[in-house]
């Protein structure tokens, strides 16, 4: 694809690696926030090509991983209802709740469908007027515009059998909680490019001003990731801290105005529990009160199930970057992509799944002392 | 990319490598046929700035091997 392959060019990658090596004089810990970047880093072996001094820490940007178990349980309860068609992105289906996953609901006769867009779920609702169609609206700021649009469209088309189960999370409050944590040793961040495509860079400017860490908005192709790392290192070595945009072909300072306005109309800020991490103030969105008619949590009275995490899973530490996946006792033994104990082993964006898939199996292979 | 409307929603047919998908264009009113768009969950969230992409690539091509510019 045009403007994709060029940013995976090995020659350009080698040049940027050379620059990083020439600039690096000390140890730096850099967190890539987004799970898509984590996968690019492991897939292309970027973690192993960088100078030894640079350690990449994997961040919490995996929407499937951070969706709280209580919400998965609620999804399972709604999906099991006979009148419901439950639509979801494919990678939510195997995320374990307290008792089973969406696949097991489907095996038990529930109508669970994989869709590629919430707009596809709208079509399902139009085609099945006698059914209640519920879309599982999880994700970061990148998927919020699509989910907001689906709700606006549902209202415009007069659909009364469509609703969404919302668990939206936002990146900046998570970065803040990482920066405020006494265990955090992160020197700089690669911010998730497409989140900024939607939201712009404003909130990151505030974080830089408050905490004095460089934040570089970074894309997802290997050359993009390397350039992001290069720019963080350049700032760290120079002792500066700014928001820098290493992904200007996709990110403008103001973000996407139309998308932001739609998000502001449909959603309202709320505290969110992050799976394995705990509640982060103002870290998510729920439907605004005017859109209550589309809120599956209000429409389906789901008794609060007592959610139970697998006690072995250390997903919270993995998500905050304080534990490498391969240092989890269960990694690759009782927890594998076929038998996941926690969400980070399920999702295509989860750090545990990435370590497993790209063979960072032992401490001696991937981790550095 | 081709443009059309579906039940009143602005849509486009977008090629992703060898496959094509129908994508909602409601959030990128500036998009025209031939643009490259960034798509999330079936909705285009941005038109790729092709001039900037080319500039970035040129800058990478100018880096001297193994060191500072
Ligand atoms: S390896 Fe499995 S059990 Fe360990 S933290 Fe990752 S998902 Fe949880």
PDB file of N, CA and C in Angstrom, chain A residues 47 52 60 77 103 141 170 189 195 200 234 259 326 340 349:
ATOM      1  N   UNK A  47      13.212  -3.818  19.449  1.00  0.00           N
ATOM      2  CA  UNK A  47      13.754  -3.853  20.820  1.00  0.00           C
ATOM      3  C   UNK A  47      15.166  -4.427  20.843  1.00  0.00           C
ATOM      4  N   UNK A  52      21.929  -0.800  23.575  1.00  0.00           N
ATOM      5  CA  UNK A  52      21.616  -1.472  24.838  1.00  0.00           C
ATOM      6  C   UNK A  52      21.048  -0.543  25.896  1.00  0.00           C
ATOM      7  N   UNK A  60      -0.128   0.783  28.380  1.00  0.00           N
ATOM      8  CA  UNK A  60      -1.457   0.218  28.589  1.00  0.00           C
ATOM      9  C   UNK A  60      -2.394   0.301  27.379  1.00  0.00           C
ATOM     10  N   UNK A  77     -23.756 -11.434  30.073  1.00  0.00           N
ATOM     11  CA  UNK A  77     -25.145 -11.552  30.526  1.00  0.00           C
ATOM     12  C   UNK A  77     -26.108 -11.011  29.471  1.00  0.00           C
ATOM     13  N   UNK A 103     -17.407 -16.337  23.206  1.00  0.00           N
ATOM     14  CA  UNK A 103     -17.468 -17.579  22.431  1.00  0.00           C
ATOM     15  C   UNK A 103     -18.329 -18.619  23.145  1.00  0.00           C
ATOM     16  N   UNK A 141      -9.547   6.588  22.091  1.00  0.00           N
ATOM     17  CA  UNK A 141     -10.081   7.718  21.341  1.00  0.00           C
ATOM     18  C   UNK A 141     -10.202   7.430  19.844  1.00  0.00           C
ATOM     19  N   UNK A 170      -9.457   6.646  27.772  1.00  0.00           N
ATOM     20  CA  UNK A 170      -8.666   7.700  27.141  1.00  0.00           C
ATOM     21  C   UNK A 170      -7.215   7.601  27.594  1.00  0.00           C
ATOM     22  N   UNK A 189       7.862   9.299  26.417  1.00  0.00           N
ATOM     23  CA  UNK A 189       6.764   8.500  25.861  1.00  0.00           C
ATOM     24  C   UNK A 189       6.685   8.628  24.346  1.00  0.00           C
ATOM     25  N   UNK A 195      -4.623   8.078  18.044  1.00  0.00           N
ATOM     26  CA  UNK A 195      -5.364   8.754  19.113  1.00  0.00           C
ATOM     27  C   UNK A 195      -5.253  10.271  18.901  1.00  0.00           C
ATOM     28  N   UNK A 200      -5.849  15.463  18.663  1.00  0.00           N
ATOM     29  CA  UNK A 200      -4.848  16.524  18.641  1.00  0.00           C
ATOM     30  C   UNK A 200      -3.860  16.371  19.785  1.00  0.00           C
ATOM     31  N   UNK A 234      16.675  12.230  21.371  1.00  0.00           N
ATOM     32  CA  UNK A 234      17.298  13.530  21.099  1.00  0.00           C
ATOM     33  C   UNK A 234      16.915  14.530  22.194  1.00  0.00           C
ATOM     34  N   UNK A 259     -14.729  15.043  14.208  1.00  0.00           N
ATOM     35  CA  UNK A 259     -14.802  13.863  15.088  1.00  0.00           C
ATOM     36  C   UNK A 259     -14.879  14.290  16.553  1.00  0.00           C
ATOM     37  N   UNK A 326       7.212 -11.842  29.870  1.00  0.00           N
ATOM     38  CA  UNK A 326       7.946 -13.100  30.017  1.00  0.00           C
ATOM     39  C   UNK A 326       8.384 -13.340  31.456  1.00  0.00           C
ATOM     40  N   UNK A 340      -5.663 -18.522  27.309  1.00  0.00           N
ATOM     41  CA  UNK A 340      -5.287 -17.272  27.982  1.00  0.00           C
ATOM     42  C   UNK A 340      -5.870 -17.182  29.389  1.00  0.00           C
ATOM     43  N   UNK A 349      -3.380  -6.723  20.338  1.00  0.00           N
ATOM     44  CA  UNK A 349      -2.584  -5.597  20.821  1.00  0.00           C
ATOM     45  C   UNK A 349      -2.000  -5.827  22.208  1.00  0.00           C
TER      46      UNK A 349
END
